[in-house]
Amino acid sequence: MPLNAVGMGASAEVDNIVGGEIICKKLMEMGFSKGAIIQVVKNDSGALIVKVGGTKLVVARGMAQKVMMREI
């Protein structure tokens, strides 16, 4: 399932990143590597706020759609 389908407060593991080379590189630089545990802080309207490790990030919905997650 895409990252923007993960509910607020839930955690999931990055399974794959789909998209072009530039978007994949950008997301990987932000910490979205395969196996990373992501916690969704805010997912209501607009951009998502997620926690990757100890860092909070703002992710646009279009980018979040490209990060495929697996429930843990």
PDB file of N, CA, C and O in Angstrom:
ATOM      1  N   MET A   1       0.850  -1.177   0.000  1.00  0.00           N
ATOM      2  CA  MET A   1       0.000   0.000   0.000  1.00  0.00           C
ATOM      3  C   MET A   1       0.894   1.237   0.000  1.00  0.00           C
ATOM      4  O   MET A   1       1.999   1.196   0.536  1.00  0.00           O
ATOM      5  N   PRO A   2       0.442   2.331  -0.580  1.00  0.00           N
ATOM      6  CA  PRO A   2       1.249   3.560  -0.591  1.00  0.00           C
ATOM      7  C   PRO A   2       1.273   4.212   0.791  1.00  0.00           C
ATOM      8  O   PRO A   2       0.383   4.000   1.619  1.00  0.00           O
ATOM      9  N   LEU A   3       2.287   5.006   1.031  1.00  0.00           N
ATOM     10  CA  LEU A   3       2.459   5.688   2.316  1.00  0.00           C
ATOM     11  C   LEU A   3       1.251   6.528   2.682  1.00  0.00           C
ATOM     12  O   LEU A   3       0.848   6.563   3.841  1.00  0.00           O
ATOM     13  N   ASN A   4       0.626   7.182   1.703  1.00  0.00           N
ATOM     14  CA  ASN A   4      -0.516   8.042   2.039  1.00  0.00           C
ATOM     15  C   ASN A   4      -1.767   7.252   2.432  1.00  0.00           C
ATOM     16  O   ASN A   4      -2.763   7.836   2.812  1.00  0.00           O
ATOM     17  N   ALA A   5      -1.713   5.913   2.399  1.00  0.00           N
ATOM     18  CA  ALA A   5      -2.828   5.087   2.849  1.00  0.00           C
ATOM     19  C   ALA A   5      -2.642   4.609   4.292  1.00  0.00           C
ATOM     20  O   ALA A   5      -3.537   4.018   4.872  1.00  0.00           O
ATOM     21  N   VAL A   6      -1.475   4.885   4.880  1.00  0.00           N
ATOM     22  CA  VAL A   6      -1.204   4.495   6.264  1.00  0.00           C
ATOM     23  C   VAL A   6      -1.864   5.518   7.187  1.00  0.00           C
ATOM     24  O   VAL A   6      -1.723   6.721   6.993  1.00  0.00           O
ATOM     25  N   GLY A   7      -2.594   5.041   8.168  1.00  0.00           N
ATOM     26  CA  GLY A   7      -3.336   5.923   9.064  1.00  0.00           C
ATOM     27  C   GLY A   7      -2.449   6.660  10.057  1.00  0.00           C
ATOM     28  O   GLY A   7      -1.311   6.258  10.317  1.00  0.00           O
ATOM     29  N   MET A   8      -2.991   7.740  10.623  1.00  0.00           N
ATOM     30  CA  MET A   8      -2.259   8.526  11.614  1.00  0.00           C
ATOM     31  C   MET A   8      -1.927   7.661  12.825  1.00  0.00           C
ATOM     32  O   MET A   8      -2.752   6.893  13.290  1.00  0.00           O
ATOM     33  N   GLY A   9      -0.704   7.801  13.295  1.00  0.00           N
ATOM     34  CA  GLY A   9      -0.250   7.063  14.460  1.00  0.00           C
ATOM     35  C   GLY A   9       0.268   5.674  14.151  1.00  0.00           C
ATOM     36  O   GLY A   9       0.897   5.046  14.990  1.00  0.00           O
ATOM     37  N   ALA A  10       0.025   5.185  12.943  1.00  0.00           N
ATOM     38  CA  ALA A  10       0.455   3.834  12.573  1.00  0.00           C
ATOM     39  C   ALA A  10       1.905   3.845  12.092  1.00  0.00           C
ATOM     40  O   ALA A  10       2.417   4.859  11.623  1.00  0.00           O
ATOM     41  N   SER A  11       2.549   2.710  12.234  1.00  0.00           N
ATOM     42  CA  SER A  11       3.908   2.531  11.722  1.00  0.00           C
ATOM     43  C   SER A  11       3.886   1.464  10.639  1.00  0.00           C
ATOM     44  O   SER A  11       3.063   0.551  10.678  1.00  0.00           O
ATOM     45  N   ALA A  12       4.783   1.597   9.681  1.00  0.00           N
ATOM     46  CA  ALA A  12       4.888   0.629   8.596  1.00  0.00           C
ATOM     47  C   ALA A  12       6.335   0.610   8.112  1.00  0.00           C
ATOM     48  O   ALA A  12       7.115   1.513   8.406  1.00  0.00           O
ATOM     49  N   GLU A  13       6.663  -0.426   7.359  1.00  0.00           N
ATOM     50  CA  GLU A  13       8.021  -0.606   6.842  1.00  0.00           C
ATOM     51  C   GLU A  13       8.039  -0.301   5.350  1.00  0.00           C
ATOM     52  O   GLU A  13       7.135  -0.713   4.619  1.00  0.00           O
ATOM     53  N   VAL A  14       9.067   0.414   4.896  1.00  0.00           N
ATOM     54  CA  VAL A  14       9.208   0.712   3.471  1.00  0.00           C
ATOM     55  C   VAL A  14       9.502  -0.593   2.737  1.00  0.00           C
ATOM     56  O   VAL A  14      10.437  -1.309   3.065  1.00  0.00           O
ATOM     57  N   ASP A  15       8.675  -0.902   1.740  1.00  0.00           N
ATOM     58  CA  ASP A  15       8.830  -2.114   0.952  1.00  0.00           C
ATOM     59  C   ASP A  15       9.504  -1.823  -0.387  1.00  0.00           C
ATOM     60  O   ASP A  15      10.345  -2.579  -0.837  1.00  0.00           O
ATOM     61  N   ASN A  16       9.137  -0.694  -0.996  1.00  0.00           N
ATOM     62  CA  ASN A  16       9.653  -0.372  -2.329  1.00  0.00           C
ATOM     63  C   ASN A  16       9.362   1.092  -2.628  1.00  0.00           C
ATOM     64  O   ASN A  16       8.468   1.682  -2.036  1.00  0.00           O
ATOM     65  N   ILE A  17      10.129   1.653  -3.546  1.00  0.00           N
ATOM     66  CA  ILE A  17       9.851   3.002  -4.041  1.00  0.00           C
ATOM     67  C   ILE A  17       9.671   2.883  -5.543  1.00  0.00           C
ATOM     68  O   ILE A  17      10.526   2.345  -6.228  1.00  0.00           O
ATOM     69  N   VAL A  18       8.517   3.350  -6.024  1.00  0.00           N
ATOM     70  CA  VAL A  18       8.236   3.287  -7.455  1.00  0.00           C
ATOM     71  C   VAL A  18       8.322   4.692  -8.036  1.00  0.00           C
ATOM     72  O   VAL A  18       7.949   5.656  -7.389  1.00  0.00           O
ATOM     73  N   GLY A  19       8.837   4.792  -9.233  1.00  0.00           N
ATOM     74  CA  GLY A  19       8.951   6.100  -9.864  1.00  0.00           C
ATOM     75  C   GLY A  19      10.278   6.223 -10.586  1.00  0.00           C
ATOM     76  O   GLY A  19      11.074   5.289 -10.629  1.00  0.00           O
ATOM     77  N   GLY A  20      10.507   7.407 -11.099  1.00  0.00           N
ATOM     78  CA  GLY A  20      11.724   7.678 -11.848  1.00  0.00           C
ATOM     79  C   GLY A  20      12.950   7.768 -10.958  1.00  0.00           C
ATOM     80  O   GLY A  20      12.862   7.795  -9.726  1.00  0.00           O
ATOM     81  N   GLU A  21      14.090   7.839 -11.605  1.00  0.00           N
ATOM     82  CA  GLU A  21      15.372   7.863 -10.897  1.00  0.00           C
ATOM     83  C   GLU A  21      15.497   9.062  -9.959  1.00  0.00           C
ATOM     84  O   GLU A  21      15.954   8.929  -8.824  1.00  0.00           O
ATOM     85  N   ILE A  22      15.034  10.230 -10.396  1.00  0.00           N
ATOM     86  CA  ILE A  22      15.174  11.451  -9.596  1.00  0.00           C
ATOM     87  C   ILE A  22      14.332  11.376  -8.329  1.00  0.00           C
ATOM     88  O   ILE A  22      14.820  11.666  -7.232  1.00  0.00           O
ATOM     89  N   ILE A  23      13.089  10.968  -8.447  1.00  0.00           N
ATOM     90  CA  ILE A  23      12.215  10.894  -7.274  1.00  0.00           C
ATOM     91  C   ILE A  23      12.694   9.804  -6.323  1.00  0.00           C
ATOM     92  O   ILE A  23      12.668   9.981  -5.100  1.00  0.00           O
ATOM     93  N   CYS A  24      13.156   8.678  -6.841  1.00  0.00           N
ATOM     94  CA  CYS A  24      13.675   7.606  -5.994  1.00  0.00           C
ATOM     95  C   CYS A  24      14.895   8.080  -5.218  1.00  0.00           C
ATOM     96  O   CYS A  24      15.014   7.831  -4.019  1.00  0.00           O
ATOM     97  N   LYS A  25      15.789   8.789  -5.891  1.00  0.00           N
ATOM     98  CA  LYS A  25      16.996   9.305  -5.231  1.00  0.00           C
ATOM     99  C   LYS A  25      16.624  10.292  -4.137  1.00  0.00           C
ATOM    100  O   LYS A  25      17.153  10.235  -3.025  1.00  0.00           O
ATOM    101  N   LYS A  26      15.702  11.190  -4.426  1.00  0.00           N
ATOM    102  CA  LYS A  26      15.265  12.205  -3.456  1.00  0.00           C
ATOM    103  C   LYS A  26      14.677  11.535  -2.207  1.00  0.00           C
ATOM    104  O   LYS A  26      15.016  11.895  -1.080  1.00  0.00           O
ATOM    105  N   LEU A  27      13.795  10.556  -2.403  1.00  0.00           N
ATOM    106  CA  LEU A  27      13.178   9.866  -1.275  1.00  0.00           C
ATOM    107  C   LEU A  27      14.207   9.078  -0.470  1.00  0.00           C
ATOM    108  O   LEU A  27      14.164   9.069   0.761  1.00  0.00           O
ATOM    109  N   MET A  28      15.148   8.452  -1.137  1.00  0.00           N
ATOM    110  CA  MET A  28      16.185   7.701  -0.427  1.00  0.00           C
ATOM    111  C   MET A  28      17.079   8.644   0.386  1.00  0.00           C
ATOM    112  O   MET A  28      17.475   8.310   1.506  1.00  0.00           O
ATOM    113  N   GLU A  29      17.351   9.821  -0.145  1.00  0.00           N
ATOM    114  CA  GLU A  29      18.140  10.811   0.596  1.00  0.00           C
ATOM    115  C   GLU A  29      17.392  11.290   1.844  1.00  0.00           C
ATOM    116  O   GLU A  29      18.002  11.683   2.832  1.00  0.00           O
ATOM    117  N   MET A  30      16.062  11.262   1.792  1.00  0.00           N
ATOM    118  CA  MET A  30      15.249  11.673   2.932  1.00  0.00           C
ATOM    119  C   MET A  30      15.146  10.568   3.991  1.00  0.00           C
ATOM    120  O   MET A  30      14.627  10.809   5.074  1.00  0.00           O
ATOM    121  N   GLY A  31      15.610   9.362   3.674  1.00  0.00           N
ATOM    122  CA  GLY A  31      15.587   8.266   4.638  1.00  0.00           C
ATOM    123  C   GLY A  31      14.607   7.157   4.323  1.00  0.00           C
ATOM    124  O   GLY A  31      14.445   6.231   5.100  1.00  0.00           O
ATOM    125  N   PHE A  32      13.949   7.233   3.172  1.00  0.00           N
ATOM    126  CA  PHE A  32      12.971   6.219   2.782  1.00  0.00           C
ATOM    127  C   PHE A  32      13.663   5.070   2.049  1.00  0.00           C
ATOM    128  O   PHE A  32      13.414   4.820   0.884  1.00  0.00           O
ATOM    129  N   SER A  33      14.536   4.355   2.742  1.00  0.00           N
ATOM    130  CA  SER A  33      15.195   3.209   2.127  1.00  0.00           C
ATOM    131  C   SER A  33      14.437   1.938   2.484  1.00  0.00           C
ATOM    132  O   SER A  33      13.687   1.904   3.470  1.00  0.00           O
ATOM    133  N   LYS A  34      14.601   0.901   1.681  1.00  0.00           N
ATOM    134  CA  LYS A  34      13.883  -0.358   1.908  1.00  0.00           C
ATOM    135  C   LYS A  34      14.188  -0.871   3.313  1.00  0.00           C
ATOM    136  O   LYS A  34      15.335  -0.925   3.728  1.00  0.00           O
ATOM    137  N   GLY A  35      13.128  -1.205   4.050  1.00  0.00           N
ATOM    138  CA  GLY A  35      13.275  -1.720   5.403  1.00  0.00           C
ATOM    139  C   GLY A  35      13.173  -0.660   6.488  1.00  0.00           C
ATOM    140  O   GLY A  35      13.087  -0.984   7.668  1.00  0.00           O
ATOM    141  N   ALA A  36      13.171   0.628   6.104  1.00  0.00           N
ATOM    142  CA  ALA A  36      13.056   1.703   7.096  1.00  0.00           C
ATOM    143  C   ALA A  36      11.658   1.696   7.715  1.00  0.00           C
ATOM    144  O   ALA A  36      10.670   1.451   7.031  1.00  0.00           O
ATOM    145  N   ILE A  37      11.598   1.956   9.021  1.00  0.00           N
ATOM    146  CA  ILE A  37      10.317   2.015   9.724  1.00  0.00           C
ATOM    147  C   ILE A  37       9.853   3.473   9.751  1.00  0.00           C
ATOM    148  O   ILE A  37      10.586   4.355  10.182  1.00  0.00           O
ATOM    149  N   ILE A  38       8.640   3.697   9.265  1.00  0.00           N
ATOM    150  CA  ILE A  38       8.063   5.038   9.168  1.00  0.00           C
ATOM    151  C   ILE A  38       6.845   5.102  10.081  1.00  0.00           C
ATOM    152  O   ILE A  38       6.003   4.209  10.051  1.00  0.00           O
ATOM    153  N   GLN A  39       6.748   6.170  10.870  1.00  0.00           N
ATOM    154  CA  GLN A  39       5.556   6.403  11.682  1.00  0.00           C
ATOM    155  C   GLN A  39       4.845   7.631  11.131  1.00  0.00           C
ATOM    156  O   GLN A  39       5.470   8.672  10.933  1.00  0.00           O
ATOM    157  N   VAL A  40       3.564   7.505  10.871  1.00  0.00           N
ATOM    158  CA  VAL A  40       2.774   8.613  10.332  1.00  0.00           C
ATOM    159  C   VAL A  40       2.281   9.472  11.496  1.00  0.00           C
ATOM    160  O   VAL A  40       1.573   9.000  12.370  1.00  0.00           O
ATOM    161  N   VAL A  41       2.680  10.742  11.496  1.00  0.00           N
ATOM    162  CA  VAL A  41       2.284  11.682  12.542  1.00  0.00           C
ATOM    163  C   VAL A  41       0.994  12.389  12.136  1.00  0.00           C
ATOM    164  O   VAL A  41       0.083  12.546  12.939  1.00  0.00           O
ATOM    165  N   LYS A  42       0.909  12.813  10.856  1.00  0.00           N
ATOM    166  CA  LYS A  42      -0.276  13.524  10.361  1.00  0.00           C
ATOM    167  C   LYS A  42      -0.600  13.039   8.957  1.00  0.00           C
ATOM    168  O   LYS A  42       0.275  12.990   8.097  1.00  0.00           O
ATOM    169  N   ASN A  43      -1.839  12.660   8.754  1.00  0.00           N
ATOM    170  CA  ASN A  43      -2.295  12.239   7.429  1.00  0.00           C
ATOM    171  C   ASN A  43      -3.780  12.559   7.318  1.00  0.00           C
ATOM    172  O   ASN A  43      -4.628  11.685   7.367  1.00  0.00           O
ATOM    173  N   ASP A  44      -4.101  13.837   7.223  1.00  0.00           N
ATOM    174  CA  ASP A  44      -5.509  14.187   7.044  1.00  0.00           C
ATOM    175  C   ASP A  44      -5.700  14.901   5.716  1.00  0.00           C
ATOM    176  O   ASP A  44      -6.203  14.332   4.783  1.00  0.00           O
ATOM    177  N   SER A  45      -5.307  16.132   5.594  1.00  0.00           N
ATOM    178  CA  SER A  45      -5.402  16.822   4.306  1.00  0.00           C
ATOM    179  C   SER A  45      -4.066  17.489   4.034  1.00  0.00           C
ATOM    180  O   SER A  45      -3.345  17.861   4.950  1.00  0.00           O
ATOM    181  N   GLY A  46      -3.741  17.622   2.788  1.00  0.00           N
ATOM    182  CA  GLY A  46      -2.463  18.230   2.430  1.00  0.00           C
ATOM    183  C   GLY A  46      -1.321  17.253   2.608  1.00  0.00           C
ATOM    184  O   GLY A  46      -1.483  16.044   2.507  1.00  0.00           O
ATOM    185  N   ALA A  47      -0.147  17.803   2.890  1.00  0.00           N
ATOM    186  CA  ALA A  47       1.056  16.989   3.017  1.00  0.00           C
ATOM    187  C   ALA A  47       1.012  16.112   4.269  1.00  0.00           C
ATOM    188  O   ALA A  47       0.305  16.413   5.225  1.00  0.00           O
ATOM    189  N   LEU A  48       1.761  15.021   4.230  1.00  0.00           N
ATOM    190  CA  LEU A  48       1.883  14.128   5.373  1.00  0.00           C
ATOM    191  C   LEU A  48       3.065  14.553   6.226  1.00  0.00           C
ATOM    192  O   LEU A  48       4.050  15.066   5.699  1.00  0.00           O
ATOM    193  N   ILE A  49       2.969  14.323   7.518  1.00  0.00           N
ATOM    194  CA  ILE A  49       4.110  14.480   8.405  1.00  0.00           C
ATOM    195  C   ILE A  49       4.431  13.089   8.910  1.00  0.00           C
ATOM    196  O   ILE A  49       3.560  12.394   9.447  1.00  0.00           O
ATOM    197  N   VAL A  50       5.672  12.665   8.702  1.00  0.00           N
ATOM    198  CA  VAL A  50       6.089  11.323   9.099  1.00  0.00           C
ATOM    199  C   VAL A  50       7.360  11.410   9.931  1.00  0.00           C
ATOM    200  O   VAL A  50       8.099  12.384   9.846  1.00  0.00           O
ATOM    201  N   LYS A  51       7.587  10.378  10.713  1.00  0.00           N
ATOM    202  CA  LYS A  51       8.812  10.289  11.496  1.00  0.00           C
ATOM    203  C   LYS A  51       9.636   9.142  10.936  1.00  0.00           C
ATOM    204  O   LYS A  51       9.155   8.011  10.841  1.00  0.00           O
ATOM    205  N   VAL A  52      10.858   9.461  10.527  1.00  0.00           N
ATOM    206  CA  VAL A  52      11.798   8.470  10.017  1.00  0.00           C
ATOM    207  C   VAL A  52      12.980   8.483  10.976  1.00  0.00           C
ATOM    208  O   VAL A  52      13.699   9.477  11.043  1.00  0.00           O
ATOM    209  N   GLY A  53      13.143   7.413  11.728  1.00  0.00           N
ATOM    210  CA  GLY A  53      14.165   7.425  12.771  1.00  0.00           C
ATOM    211  C   GLY A  53      13.765   8.469  13.804  1.00  0.00           C
ATOM    212  O   GLY A  53      12.652   8.475  14.295  1.00  0.00           O
ATOM    213  N   GLY A  54      14.635   9.418  14.091  1.00  0.00           N
ATOM    214  CA  GLY A  54      14.317  10.480  15.030  1.00  0.00           C
ATOM    215  C   GLY A  54      13.953  11.780  14.354  1.00  0.00           C
ATOM    216  O   GLY A  54      13.861  12.818  15.006  1.00  0.00           O
ATOM    217  N   THR A  55      13.752  11.757  13.048  1.00  0.00           N
ATOM    218  CA  THR A  55      13.521  12.976  12.276  1.00  0.00           C
ATOM    219  C   THR A  55      12.094  13.042  11.757  1.00  0.00           C
ATOM    220  O   THR A  55      11.582  12.064  11.218  1.00  0.00           O
ATOM    221  N   LYS A  56      11.453  14.201  11.916  1.00  0.00           N
ATOM    222  CA  LYS A  56      10.124  14.411  11.336  1.00  0.00           C
ATOM    223  C   LYS A  56      10.300  15.061   9.969  1.00  0.00           C
ATOM    224  O   LYS A  56      11.093  15.987   9.818  1.00  0.00           O
ATOM    225  N   LEU A  57       9.555  14.569   9.000  1.00  0.00           N
ATOM    226  CA  LEU A  57       9.621  15.071   7.627  1.00  0.00           C
ATOM    227  C   LEU A  57       8.228  15.398   7.119  1.00  0.00           C
ATOM    228  O   LEU A  57       7.256  14.739   7.488  1.00  0.00           O
ATOM    229  N   VAL A  58       8.154  16.390   6.249  1.00  0.00           N
ATOM    230  CA  VAL A  58       6.913  16.713   5.543  1.00  0.00           C
ATOM    231  C   VAL A  58       7.049  16.131   4.141  1.00  0.00           C
ATOM    232  O   VAL A  58       8.028  16.395   3.448  1.00  0.00           O
ATOM    233  N   VAL A  59       6.058  15.330   3.752  1.00  0.00           N
ATOM    234  CA  VAL A  59       6.093  14.657   2.450  1.00  0.00           C
ATOM    235  C   VAL A  59       4.823  14.996   1.686  1.00  0.00           C
ATOM    236  O   VAL A  59       3.713  14.797   2.186  1.00  0.00           O
ATOM    237  N   ALA A  60       4.989  15.501   0.481  1.00  0.00           N
ATOM    238  CA  ALA A  60       3.838  15.821  -0.374  1.00  0.00           C
ATOM    239  C   ALA A  60       3.088  14.535  -0.723  1.00  0.00           C
ATOM    240  O   ALA A  60       3.670  13.452  -0.778  1.00  0.00           O
ATOM    241  N   ARG A  61       1.784  14.660  -0.934  1.00  0.00           N
ATOM    242  CA  ARG A  61       0.957  13.484  -1.244  1.00  0.00           C
ATOM    243  C   ARG A  61       1.446  12.754  -2.493  1.00  0.00           C
ATOM    244  O   ARG A  61       1.418  11.535  -2.550  1.00  0.00           O
ATOM    245  N   GLY A  62       1.879  13.488  -3.505  1.00  0.00           N
ATOM    246  CA  GLY A  62       2.371  12.851  -4.731  1.00  0.00           C
ATOM    247  C   GLY A  62       3.596  11.996  -4.477  1.00  0.00           C
ATOM    248  O   GLY A  62       3.730  10.899  -5.023  1.00  0.00           O
ATOM    249  N   MET A  63       4.494  12.488  -3.632  1.00  0.00           N
ATOM    250  CA  MET A  63       5.694  11.714  -3.283  1.00  0.00           C
ATOM    251  C   MET A  63       5.316  10.518  -2.418  1.00  0.00           C
ATOM    252  O   MET A  63       5.854   9.422  -2.582  1.00  0.00           O
ATOM    253  N   ALA A  64       4.397  10.725  -1.475  1.00  0.00           N
ATOM    254  CA  ALA A  64       3.981   9.646  -0.585  1.00  0.00           C
ATOM    255  C   ALA A  64       3.344   8.502  -1.371  1.00  0.00           C
ATOM    256  O   ALA A  64       3.448   7.342  -0.980  1.00  0.00           O
ATOM    257  N   GLN A  65       2.691   8.818  -2.471  1.00  0.00           N
ATOM    258  CA  GLN A  65       2.050   7.799  -3.319  1.00  0.00           C
ATOM    259  C   GLN A  65       3.089   6.854  -3.917  1.00  0.00           C
ATOM    260  O   GLN A  65       2.779   5.710  -4.238  1.00  0.00           O
ATOM    261  N   LYS A  66       4.331   7.281  -4.035  1.00  0.00           N
ATOM    262  CA  LYS A  66       5.382   6.486  -4.653  1.00  0.00           C
ATOM    263  C   LYS A  66       6.104   5.568  -3.668  1.00  0.00           C
ATOM    264  O   LYS A  66       6.885   4.717  -4.074  1.00  0.00           O
ATOM    265  N   VAL A  67       5.857   5.745  -2.370  1.00  0.00           N
ATOM    266  CA  VAL A  67       6.516   4.917  -1.348  1.00  0.00           C
ATOM    267  C   VAL A  67       5.566   3.789  -0.960  1.00  0.00           C
ATOM    268  O   VAL A  67       4.528   4.026  -0.352  1.00  0.00           O
ATOM    269  N   MET A  68       5.925   2.574  -1.334  1.00  0.00           N
ATOM    270  CA  MET A  68       5.095   1.412  -1.012  1.00  0.00           C
ATOM    271  C   MET A  68       5.501   0.867   0.355  1.00  0.00           C
ATOM    272  O   MET A  68       6.677   0.682   0.638  1.00  0.00           O
ATOM    273  N   MET A  69       4.474   0.635   1.179  1.00  0.00           N
ATOM    274  CA  MET A  69       4.695   0.250   2.566  1.00  0.00           C
ATOM    275  C   MET A  69       4.163  -1.156   2.827  1.00  0.00           C
ATOM    276  O   MET A  69       3.312  -1.650   2.113  1.00  0.00           O
ATOM    277  N   ARG A  70       4.673  -1.746   3.904  1.00  0.00           N
ATOM    278  CA  ARG A  70       4.205  -3.055   4.379  1.00  0.00           C
ATOM    279  C   ARG A  70       3.878  -2.900   5.855  1.00  0.00           C
ATOM    280  O   ARG A  70       4.674  -2.332   6.610  1.00  0.00           O
ATOM    281  N   GLU A  71       2.708  -3.384   6.269  1.00  0.00           N
ATOM    282  CA  GLU A  71       2.308  -3.276   7.674  1.00  0.00           C
ATOM    283  C   GLU A  71       3.242  -4.109   8.537  1.00  0.00           C
ATOM    284  O   GLU A  71       3.707  -5.164   8.123  1.00  0.00           O
ATOM    285  N   ILE A  72       3.487  -3.605   9.755  1.00  0.00           N
ATOM    286  CA  ILE A  72       4.327  -4.367  10.689  1.00  0.00           C
ATOM    287  C   ILE A  72       3.552  -4.692  11.941  1.00  0.00           C
ATOM    288  O   ILE A  72       2.510  -4.165  12.187  1.00  0.00           O
TER     289      ILE A  72
END
